[in-house]
mmCIF file of C-alpha atoms in Angstrom:
data_model
loop_
_atom_site.group_PDB
_atom_site.id
_atom_site.type_symbol
_atom_site.label_atom_id
_atom_site.label_comp_id
_atom_site.label_asym_id
_atom_site.label_seq_id
_atom_site.Cartn_x
_atom_site.Cartn_y
_atom_site.Cartn_z
ATOM 1 C CA MET A 74 5.612 13.290 -14.439
ATOM 2 C CA GLN A 75 9.182 14.642 -14.464
ATOM 3 C CA TYR A 76 12.362 12.589 -14.201
ATOM 4 C CA ASN A 77 15.289 14.324 -12.450
ATOM 5 C CA PRO A 78 13.966 17.843 -13.159
ATOM 6 C CA GLY A 79 16.873 20.237 -13.718
ATOM 7 C CA TRP A 80 19.469 17.426 -13.781
ATOM 8 C CA ASN A 81 20.772 15.591 -16.863
ATOM 9 C CA ASN A 82 22.588 12.749 -15.093
ATOM 10 C CA SER A 83 20.725 9.433 -14.770
ATOM 11 C CA SER A 84 23.043 7.993 -12.107
ATOM 12 C CA VAL A 85 20.386 8.884 -9.485
ATOM 13 C CA ASN A 86 16.596 8.670 -9.564
ATOM 14 C CA LEU A 87 14.064 11.329 -8.629
ATOM 15 C CA LEU A 88 10.539 11.278 -10.053
ATOM 16 C CA HIS A 89 8.191 14.214 -9.530
ATOM 17 C CA VAL A 90 4.477 13.536 -10.029
ATOM 18 C CA ARG A 91 2.380 16.705 -9.985
ATOM 19 C CA ALA A 92 -1.436 16.579 -9.886
ATOM 20 C CA VAL A 93 -3.248 19.899 -10.382
ATOM 21 C CA GLY A 94 -6.804 20.362 -9.092
ATOM 22 C CA PRO A 95 -9.296 23.248 -9.347
ATOM 23 C CA SER A 96 -7.634 25.151 -6.495
ATOM 24 C CA ASP A 97 -4.741 23.019 -5.262
ATOM 25 C CA THR A 98 -1.791 20.846 -6.262
ATOM 26 C CA LEU A 99 -0.597 17.476 -4.961
ATOM 27 C CA HIS A 100 3.101 16.655 -5.233
ATOM 28 C CA TYR A 101 4.569 13.146 -5.064
ATOM 29 C CA ILE A 102 8.393 13.040 -5.085
ATOM 30 C CA TRP A 103 9.727 9.484 -5.447
ATOM 31 C CA SER A 104 13.427 8.797 -5.138
ATOM 32 C CA SER A 105 15.981 6.035 -4.585
ATOM 33 C CA ILE A 106 18.607 8.481 -3.293
ATOM 34 C CA GLY A 107 19.307 6.806 0.015
ATOM 35 C CA ALA A 108 16.450 4.498 0.964
ATOM 36 C CA PRO A 109 13.482 4.419 -1.487
ATOM 37 C CA THR A 110 11.228 7.262 -0.388
ATOM 38 C CA VAL A 111 8.156 9.192 -1.421
ATOM 39 C CA LEU A 112 7.433 12.731 -0.225
ATOM 40 C CA LEU A 113 3.767 13.753 -0.262
ATOM 41 C CA VAL A 114 3.115 17.493 -0.275
ATOM 42 C CA ALA A 115 -0.319 19.146 -0.582
ATOM 43 C CA THR A 116 -0.540 22.820 -1.497
ATOM 44 C CA GLU A 117 -3.426 25.257 -1.831
ATOM 45 C CA SER A 118 -2.058 26.750 -5.055
ATOM 46 C CA ARG A 119 -2.537 25.542 -8.633
ATOM 47 C CA SER A 120 0.867 26.945 -9.584
ATOM 48 C CA SER A 121 3.087 25.532 -6.815
ATOM 49 C CA THR A 122 6.349 24.082 -8.129
ATOM 50 C CA LEU A 123 9.169 21.824 -6.931
ATOM 51 C CA GLY A 124 12.613 23.327 -6.330
ATOM 52 C CA ILE A 125 15.804 21.226 -6.136
ATOM 53 C CA ASN A 126 19.407 22.210 -5.441
ATOM 54 C CA TRP A 127 21.096 19.160 -6.938
ATOM 55 C CA THR A 128 24.599 19.957 -5.725
ATOM 56 C CA GLN A 129 23.374 20.205 -2.164
ATOM 57 C CA LEU A 130 21.028 17.214 -2.525
ATOM 58 C CA LEU A 131 23.904 14.921 -3.473
ATOM 59 C CA SER A 132 26.219 16.294 -0.781
ATOM 60 C CA PRO A 133 26.670 14.808 2.727
ATOM 61 C CA THR A 134 24.489 17.638 4.123
ATOM 62 C CA PRO A 135 21.352 17.730 1.948
ATOM 63 C CA ALA A 136 19.114 19.667 4.385
ATOM 64 C CA GLY A 137 17.162 22.328 2.501
ATOM 65 C CA ALA A 138 17.961 20.951 -0.961
ATOM 66 C CA ILE A 139 14.272 20.276 -1.778
ATOM 67 C CA TRP A 140 11.453 22.803 -1.349
ATOM 68 C CA ILE A 141 8.075 23.850 -2.719
ATOM 69 C CA ASP A 142 7.470 27.323 -4.168
ATOM 70 C CA PRO A 143 5.773 29.295 -2.763
ATOM 71 C CA PRO A 144 6.486 27.841 0.710
ATOM 72 C CA SER A 145 3.353 29.512 2.103
ATOM 73 C CA SER A 146 1.155 27.371 -0.176
ATOM 74 C CA VAL A 147 2.094 24.119 1.615
ATOM 75 C CA VAL A 148 -0.733 22.898 3.858
ATOM 76 C CA TYR A 149 0.547 19.388 4.631
ATOM 77 C CA SER A 150 3.613 17.259 4.001
ATOM 78 C CA THR A 151 4.668 13.756 4.964
ATOM 79 C CA ALA A 152 7.024 11.004 3.820
ATOM 80 C CA VAL A 153 6.962 7.226 3.499
ATOM 81 C CA VAL A 154 10.344 5.471 3.534
ATOM 82 C CA PHE A 155 11.008 1.827 2.668
ATOM 83 C CA THR A 156 14.054 1.243 4.818
ATOM 84 C CA LYS A 157 14.951 -2.438 5.162
ATOM 85 C CA VAL A 158 14.062 -5.988 4.144
ATOM 86 C CA PHE A 159 14.561 -8.732 6.719
ATOM 87 C CA GLU A 160 14.771 -12.443 6.025
ATOM 88 C CA TYR A 161 14.174 -14.963 8.784
ATOM 89 C CA SER A 162 13.239 -18.581 9.323
ATOM 90 C CA GLU A 163 11.602 -20.344 12.238
ATOM 91 C CA ALA A 164 13.503 -23.202 13.851
ATOM 92 C CA LYS A 165 11.830 -26.286 15.326
ATOM 93 C CA THR A 166 12.050 -24.631 18.743
ATOM 94 C CA LEU A 167 9.876 -21.773 17.318
ATOM 95 C CA GLU A 168 12.822 -19.412 17.644
ATOM 96 C CA GLU A 169 13.322 -17.002 14.774
ATOM 97 C CA LEU A 170 16.654 -17.024 12.972
ATOM 98 C CA PHE A 171 17.385 -13.692 11.259
ATOM 99 C CA TYR A 172 19.873 -13.446 8.416
ATOM 100 C CA PRO A 173 21.910 -10.291 7.670
ATOM 101 C CA THR A 174 19.539 -7.408 6.888
ATOM 102 C CA TYR A 175 19.098 -5.946 3.416
ATOM 103 C CA ASP A 176 19.480 -2.200 4.032
ATOM 104 C CA LEU A 177 17.779 -0.540 1.057
ATOM 105 C CA SER A 178 19.868 2.629 1.441
ATOM 106 C CA ASP A 179 22.893 0.509 0.454
ATOM 107 C CA PHE A 180 21.321 -0.799 -2.773
ATOM 108 C CA SER A 181 22.434 0.074 -6.280
ATOM 109 C CA TRP A 182 19.453 1.261 -8.348
ATOM 110 C CA ASP A 183 18.939 1.168 -12.107
ATOM 111 C CA SER A 184 17.878 4.302 -13.918
ATOM 112 C CA ILE A 185 14.079 4.527 -14.104
ATOM 113 C CA ASN A 186 14.294 6.573 -17.309
ATOM 114 C CA HIS A 187 13.736 3.514 -19.525
ATOM 115 C CA THR A 188 10.743 2.315 -17.445
ATOM 116 C CA LEU A 189 8.996 5.695 -17.264
ATOM 117 C CA ASN A 190 5.643 5.546 -19.086
ATOM 118 C CA HIS A 191 3.981 8.961 -19.383
ATOM 119 C CA THR A 192 0.821 7.428 -20.864
ATOM 120 C CA ALA A 193 0.233 4.759 -18.217
ATOM 121 C CA LEU A 194 1.753 7.032 -15.519
ATOM 122 C CA THR A 195 4.059 4.261 -14.279
ATOM 123 C CA ALA A 196 7.735 3.848 -13.403
ATOM 124 C CA GLU A 197 9.885 1.157 -11.787
ATOM 125 C CA PHE A 198 12.780 1.453 -9.332
ATOM 126 C CA THR A 199 14.859 -1.753 -9.584
ATOM 127 C CA GLY A 200 17.867 -2.451 -7.401
ATOM 128 C CA ILE A 201 20.306 -5.004 -6.012
ATOM 129 C CA PRO A 202 22.615 -4.825 -2.968
ATOM 130 C CA ALA A 203 25.866 -2.953 -3.579
ATOM 131 C CA THR A 204 27.586 -5.931 -1.944
ATOM 132 C CA ASP A 205 26.030 -9.408 -1.966
ATOM 133 C CA PRO A 206 28.263 -11.895 -0.078
ATOM 134 C CA SER A 207 25.597 -14.637 -0.092
ATOM 135 C CA GLY A 208 24.896 -14.290 -3.818
ATOM 136 C CA SER A 209 21.153 -14.199 -3.156
ATOM 137 C CA PHE A 210 20.668 -11.472 -5.781
ATOM 138 C CA SER A 211 22.867 -13.060 -8.460
ATOM 139 C CA ASN A 212 19.742 -13.889 -10.497
ATOM 140 C CA GLY A 213 17.235 -11.660 -8.740
ATOM 141 C CA SER A 214 16.230 -8.109 -7.952
ATOM 142 C CA LEU A 215 14.068 -5.956 -5.708
ATOM 143 C CA ALA A 216 11.746 -3.350 -7.200
ATOM 144 C CA PHE A 217 9.221 -0.665 -6.340
ATOM 145 C CA ARG A 218 6.696 -0.070 -9.115
ATOM 146 C CA VAL A 219 4.936 3.287 -8.975
ATOM 147 C CA THR A 220 1.563 4.152 -10.529
ATOM 148 C CA ALA A 221 -0.181 7.547 -10.530
ATOM 149 C CA TYR A 222 -3.923 7.977 -11.138
ATOM 150 C CA GLU A 223 -5.869 10.689 -12.917
ATOM 151 C CA ALA A 224 -9.320 9.605 -11.715
ATOM 152 C CA SER A 225 -11.181 7.165 -9.484
ATOM 153 C CA GLY A 226 -11.324 3.506 -10.428
ATOM 154 C CA ARG A 227 -10.227 -0.002 -9.527
ATOM 155 C CA ASP A 228 -7.088 -1.895 -10.513
ATOM 156 C CA GLY A 229 -7.639 -4.912 -12.717
ATOM 157 C CA PRO A 230 -4.939 -7.282 -11.336
ATOM 158 C CA LEU A 231 -5.307 -8.667 -7.815
ATOM 159 C CA PRO A 232 -5.657 -7.327 -5.163
ATOM 160 C CA SER A 233 -7.794 -4.932 -7.259
ATOM 161 C CA LEU A 234 -7.362 -1.913 -5.004
ATOM 162 C CA LEU A 235 -9.959 0.849 -5.214
ATOM 163 C CA HIS A 236 -8.278 4.199 -5.868
ATOM 164 C CA THR A 237 -9.043 7.894 -6.370
ATOM 165 C CA GLY A 238 -7.335 10.738 -8.212
ATOM 166 C CA ASN A 239 -5.833 11.777 -4.848
ATOM 167 C CA SER A 240 -3.833 8.564 -4.513
ATOM 168 C CA SER A 241 -0.972 6.600 -6.067
ATOM 169 C CA LYS A 242 0.052 2.950 -5.914
ATOM 170 C CA VAL A 243 3.367 1.377 -4.986
ATOM 171 C CA GLU A 244 4.098 -2.297 -5.622
ATOM 172 C CA PHE A 245 6.938 -4.029 -3.768
ATOM 173 C CA VAL A 246 8.391 -6.896 -5.839
ATOM 174 C CA LEU A 247 10.995 -9.553 -5.081
ATOM 175 C CA ALA A 248 11.857 -11.587 -8.186
ATOM 176 C CA GLY A 249 14.390 -14.400 -8.381
ATOM 177 C CA VAL A 250 15.998 -13.634 -5.012
ATOM 178 C CA ALA A 251 17.456 -16.838 -3.543
ATOM 179 C CA LEU A 252 16.464 -17.764 -0.004
ATOM 180 C CA ARG A 253 19.163 -18.132 2.640
ATOM 181 C CA GLY A 254 17.096 -20.643 4.619
ATOM 182 C CA ASN A 255 14.914 -23.652 3.799
ATOM 183 C CA SER A 256 11.668 -21.920 4.782
ATOM 184 C CA SER A 257 12.577 -18.253 4.937
ATOM 185 C CA LYS A 258 10.079 -15.414 5.121
ATOM 186 C CA PHE A 259 10.541 -11.764 4.235
ATOM 187 C CA VAL A 260 9.670 -8.639 6.215
ATOM 188 C CA LEU A 261 9.495 -5.117 4.771
ATOM 189 C CA GLU A 262 10.122 -2.236 7.168
ATOM 190 C CA VAL A 263 8.156 0.925 6.378
ATOM 191 C CA ALA A 264 8.754 4.251 8.145
ATOM 192 C CA THR A 265 6.711 7.458 8.089
ATOM 193 C CA VAL A 266 7.681 11.040 8.882
ATOM 194 C CA GLU A 267 5.076 13.415 10.326
ATOM 195 C CA GLU A 268 4.969 16.867 11.858
ATOM 196 C CA ILE A 269 4.470 17.238 15.615
ATOM 197 C CA GLY A 270 0.727 17.172 16.262
ATOM 198 C CA VAL A 271 0.068 14.452 13.692
ATOM 199 C CA VAL A 272 -0.207 10.844 14.856
ATOM 200 C CA GLN A 273 -0.152 7.586 12.932
ATOM 201 C CA LYS A 274 -2.841 4.969 13.580
ATOM 202 C CA LEU A 275 -3.197 1.463 12.197
ATOM 203 C CA ARG A 276 -6.767 0.493 11.299
ATOM 204 C CA SER A 277 -8.172 -2.872 10.291
ATOM 205 C CA ALA A 278 -11.493 -3.254 8.473
ATOM 206 C CA ARG A 279 -13.129 -6.598 7.741
ATOM 207 C CA SER A 280 -15.895 -7.308 5.244
ATOM 208 C CA ILE A 281 -17.810 -10.361 4.059
ATOM 209 C CA ASP A 282 -17.488 -9.039 0.490
ATOM 210 C CA ASP A 283 -14.414 -10.577 -1.174
ATOM 211 C CA GLU A 284 -15.608 -10.323 -4.777
ATOM 212 C CA TYR A 285 -12.634 -8.265 -5.953
ATOM 213 C CA THR A 286 -10.009 -10.039 -3.814
ATOM 214 C CA PRO A 287 -11.179 -13.643 -3.301
ATOM 215 C CA THR A 288 -10.663 -15.165 0.172
ATOM 216 C CA ILE A 289 -9.212 -11.893 1.549
ATOM 217 C CA PHE A 290 -11.589 -10.196 3.976
ATOM 218 C CA GLU A 291 -9.266 -7.694 5.687
ATOM 219 C CA MET A 292 -8.125 -4.227 4.630
ATOM 220 C CA LEU A 293 -5.434 -2.394 6.620
ATOM 221 C CA SER A 294 -4.806 1.349 6.645
ATOM 222 C CA LEU A 295 -2.014 3.358 8.237
ATOM 223 C CA VAL A 296 -3.584 6.810 8.595
ATOM 224 C CA ALA A 297 -2.142 10.129 9.732
ATOM 225 C CA GLU A 298 -4.552 12.053 11.945
ATOM 226 C CA SER A 299 -4.370 15.616 13.213
ATOM 227 C CA GLN A 300 -4.554 15.742 17.011
ATOM 228 C CA ASN A 301 -6.368 19.094 16.816
ATOM 229 C CA ASP A 302 -9.479 18.093 14.867
ATOM 230 C CA SER A 303 -9.011 14.319 14.313
ATOM 231 C CA SER A 304 -9.126 14.826 10.542
ATOM 232 C CA THR A 305 -7.341 12.242 8.372
ATOM 233 C CA LEU A 306 -4.502 13.858 6.429
ATOM 234 C CA SER A 307 -2.893 10.961 4.542
ATOM 235 C CA PHE A 308 -2.913 7.180 4.366
ATOM 236 C CA LEU A 309 -1.116 4.009 3.338
ATOM 237 C CA GLN A 310 -3.635 1.254 2.577
ATOM 238 C CA TRP A 311 -3.265 -2.413 1.623
ATOM 239 C CA LYS A 312 -5.075 -5.734 1.541
ATOM 240 C CA ALA A 313 -3.843 -8.445 3.904
ATOM 241 C CA THR A 314 -2.246 -10.427 1.094
ATOM 242 C CA ALA A 315 0.686 -10.609 -1.295
ATOM 243 C CA TYR A 316 0.984 -12.738 -4.431
ATOM 244 C CA GLY A 317 3.530 -15.167 -5.856
ATOM 245 C CA SER A 318 2.956 -14.576 -9.564
ATOM 246 C CA GLN A 319 3.243 -11.790 -12.138
ATOM 247 C CA THR A 320 -0.339 -12.636 -13.180
ATOM 248 C CA PRO A 321 -1.783 -13.277 -9.716
ATOM 249 C CA ARG A 322 -4.647 -15.672 -9.082
ATOM 250 C CA ARG A 323 -6.376 -16.678 -5.863
ATOM 251 C CA GLU A 324 -4.139 -19.729 -5.423
ATOM 252 C CA ASP A 325 -1.001 -17.518 -5.629
ATOM 253 C CA SER A 326 -1.920 -15.684 -2.424
ATOM 254 C CA ILE A 327 0.807 -15.213 0.202
ATOM 255 C CA GLN A 328 -0.234 -14.369 3.743
ATOM 256 C CA CYS A 329 0.563 -10.797 4.767
ATOM 257 C CA ARG A 330 0.726 -9.633 8.380
ATOM 258 C CA SER A 331 1.409 -6.291 10.051
ATOM 259 C CA HIS A 332 3.533 -6.171 13.167
ATOM 260 C CA GLY A 333 3.068 -3.331 15.618
ATOM 261 C CA LEU A 334 3.198 0.320 14.668
ATOM 262 C CA GLN A 335 5.698 1.988 16.969
ATOM 263 C CA ALA A 336 7.780 5.119 17.388
ATOM 264 C CA ALA A 337 11.141 4.581 15.748
ATOM 265 C CA ASN A 338 14.197 5.097 17.927
ATOM 266 C CA TRP A 339 16.607 5.214 15.004
ATOM 267 C CA THR A 340 17.401 7.849 12.396
ATOM 268 C CA LEU A 341 16.783 7.690 8.661
ATOM 269 C CA PRO A 342 19.715 7.555 6.207
ATOM 270 C CA VAL A 343 21.338 11.004 5.993
ATOM 271 C CA SER A 344 21.365 10.902 2.209
ATOM 272 C CA SER A 345 17.640 10.355 1.880
ATOM 273 C CA ILE A 346 15.408 13.056 0.411
ATOM 274 C CA VAL A 347 13.619 13.176 3.781
ATOM 275 C CA HIS A 348 16.464 15.230 5.220
ATOM 276 C CA ALA A 349 16.625 17.274 2.026
ATOM 277 C CA TYR A 350 13.020 18.418 2.499
ATOM 278 C CA PHE A 351 12.376 18.298 6.257
ATOM 279 C CA GLY A 352 15.881 19.381 7.298
ATOM 280 C CA GLU A 353 17.726 18.397 10.457
ATOM 281 C CA GLY A 354 14.518 18.414 12.516
ATOM 282 C CA VAL A 355 13.712 14.791 11.658
ATOM 283 C CA GLY A 356 13.363 13.037 15.010
ATOM 284 C CA SER A 357 12.708 16.243 16.981
ATOM 285 C CA THR A 358 10.449 18.649 15.078
ATOM 286 C CA TYR A 359 9.170 15.681 13.074
ATOM 287 C CA THR A 360 8.365 12.225 14.390
ATOM 288 C CA ILE A 361 9.251 8.881 12.850
ATOM 289 C CA SER A 362 6.991 5.829 13.130
ATOM 290 C CA ALA A 363 7.693 2.377 11.732
ATOM 291 C CA ILE A 364 5.780 -0.792 10.953
ATOM 292 C CA ASN A 365 6.925 -4.224 9.800
ATOM 293 C CA ILE A 366 4.944 -6.084 7.143
ATOM 294 C CA SER A 367 5.737 -9.791 6.808
ATOM 295 C CA PHE A 368 5.020 -12.117 3.905
ATOM 296 C CA GLY A 369 4.554 -15.858 4.235
ATOM 297 C CA GLY A 370 2.184 -18.206 5.988
ATOM 298 C CA GLU A 371 2.977 -21.103 8.264
ATOM 299 C CA ASP A 372 4.662 -23.085 5.496
ATOM 300 C CA GLY A 373 5.811 -20.234 3.237
ATOM 301 C CA LYS A 374 5.836 -22.531 0.208
ATOM 302 C CA VAL A 375 4.576 -20.119 -2.462
ATOM 303 C CA TYR A 376 7.778 -18.080 -2.709
ATOM 304 C CA GLN A 377 9.950 -21.191 -2.481
ATOM 305 C CA GLU A 378 8.206 -22.631 -5.528
ATOM 306 C CA LYS A 379 7.945 -19.524 -7.725
ATOM 307 C CA HIS A 380 10.625 -17.144 -6.385
ATOM 308 C CA TYR A 381 8.309 -14.205 -6.882
ATOM 309 C CA LEU A 382 6.571 -11.926 -4.387
ATOM 310 C CA SER A 383 4.403 -8.903 -5.078
ATOM 311 C CA TRP A 384 2.701 -6.664 -2.498
ATOM 312 C CA SER A 385 0.631 -3.613 -3.459
ATOM 313 C CA ALA A 386 -0.304 -0.588 -1.365
ATOM 314 C CA LEU A 387 -2.168 2.636 -2.010
ATOM 315 C CA LEU A 388 -0.983 5.963 -0.624
ATOM 316 C CA GLY A 389 -2.468 9.409 -0.862
ATOM 317 C CA PHE A 390 -4.143 12.373 0.783
ATOM 318 C CA GLY A 391 -7.317 12.514 2.869
ATOM 319 C CA GLN A 392 -9.485 9.549 3.781
ATOM 320 C CA PRO A 393 -8.520 6.159 2.290
ATOM 321 C CA PRO A 394 -11.044 4.782 -0.230
ATOM 322 C CA LYS A 395 -13.755 2.570 1.271
ATOM 323 C CA ASP A 396 -15.176 -0.444 -0.496
ATOM 324 C CA THR A 397 -18.956 -0.674 -0.464
ATOM 325 C CA PHE A 398 -20.896 -3.868 -1.045
ATOM 326 C CA SER A 399 -20.818 -4.694 -4.750
ATOM 327 C CA PRO A 400 -24.102 -5.134 -6.721
ATOM 328 C CA LEU A 401 -23.359 -8.855 -7.029
ATOM 329 C CA VAL A 402 -23.066 -9.362 -3.268
ATOM 330 C CA ILE A 403 -26.139 -7.182 -2.636
ATOM 331 C CA SER A 404 -28.115 -9.301 -5.127
ATOM 332 C CA ILE A 405 -26.944 -12.572 -3.602
ATOM 333 C CA THR A 406 -27.739 -11.310 -0.076
ATOM 334 C CA ALA A 407 -31.153 -10.081 -1.186
ATOM 335 C CA VAL A 408 -31.958 -13.454 -2.759
ATOM 336 C CA ALA A 409 -30.617 -15.379 0.244
ATOM 337 C CA LEU A 410 -32.617 -13.335 2.751
ATOM 338 C CA GLY A 411 -35.587 -12.495 0.556
ATOM 339 C CA THR A 412 -36.433 -15.960 -0.753
ATOM 340 C CA PRO A 413 -37.354 -17.464 2.662
ATOM 341 C CA MET A 414 -39.452 -14.371 3.432
ATOM 342 C CA VAL A 415 -41.296 -14.614 0.106
ATOM 343 C CA MET A 416 -41.888 -18.336 0.662
ATOM 344 C CA LEU A 417 -43.234 -17.623 4.148
ATOM 345 C CA LEU A 418 -45.639 -14.969 2.855
ATOM 346 C CA VAL A 419 -46.823 -17.139 -0.056
ATOM 347 C CA GLY A 420 -47.246 -20.160 2.232
ATOM 348 C CA SER A 421 -49.222 -18.151 4.768
ATOM 349 C CA SER A 422 -51.485 -16.764 2.025
ATOM 350 C CA VAL A 423 -52.152 -20.240 0.625
ATOM 351 C CA VAL A 424 -53.042 -21.625 4.069
ATOM 352 C CA LEU A 425 -55.402 -18.737 4.827
ATOM 353 C CA PHE A 426 -57.047 -19.028 1.432
ATOM 354 C CA ALA A 427 -57.457 -22.801 1.813
ATOM 355 C CA GLN A 428 -59.017 -22.422 5.256
ATOM 356 C CA ARG A 429 -61.465 -19.767 4.055
ATOM 357 C CA LYS A 430 -62.474 -21.881 1.058
ATOM 358 C CA ARG A 431 -63.038 -25.054 3.120
ATOM 359 C CA TYR A 432 -65.363 -23.424 5.665
ATOM 360 C CA SER A 433 -67.369 -21.699 2.953
ATOM 361 C CA GLU A 434 -68.663 -25.106 1.696
ATOM 362 C CA TYR A 435 -70.779 -25.667 4.864
ATOM 363 C CA GLU A 436 -74.002 -24.022 5.892
ATOM 364 C CA PRO A 437 -73.933 -22.487 9.353
ATOM 365 C CA ILE A 438 -75.753 -24.573 11.992
ATOM 366 C CA ASN A 439 -78.927 -23.043 13.380
#
């Protein structure tokens, strides 16, 4: 993990996470320059490196300021951008009242240098609006917590996402932010950037096994597929829940919904690292898709009471991890289905044995 490689000023944030495999390298470039963004670049070289022209990156025309050496080693690249947070409330007429949007490219972000943990492979981007007329952020903040993984495993805290060494986690956190309505709900807008020939698809998988995330039976995945061979290139995966506590429990669950993946008809902030890497072709050579993820059920009481919201998602390369039935659920299912069968077999054996024994007490009639 490298913080602002080649730059000594901590007024901006850029975190480079480099994972080296037997014959390839995965690059994650996180930044709060412009809207919070992560670039994902896969290369087929163990020695590929990140190049940054800082003067150009921080200029009004950053195209070409970020690259991977050697360029020929790059086999796939994409970006995930967290663009906006909406707040809305539903009136008695079921109409939705939207308050002024929080544009994350206009936020002021703290230096992540003091939150960077090279042992735990974690960092935290914390920000507040540059201007806050409503005072909603006077005692609050918005954060993106980043975690890298060295191997496969499962997170301890809820929602206990299953991860691999080819993935990283991002946690979206609202803490202490005052609501502008009596029963407001929040929506996070997430955009993706893909090359022409790669399409985004939203998948939903349901399972009866909720051992690791109680009462949550749905897993959602936003996957990038190649139109040529239908192979999955990257993913963003999350459970259909958020939580209203720093130490989440089942009762802290906040309903999470996904609203329509669609092609975006707007452009990303010019200052974002997306333009620095992909150039001016964003929107023509590269396509932008967007999805809205909302937090809050019909009453939305959890955030009102605790003023805390946390939503976790996994992102990475290749197929998203798939949960299999846990040994506990397999055992319970086996007992539930097997016990009646055993009882039926034992009962049938007893009846047959009893019948054979009863008839053996009589002599056959001549």
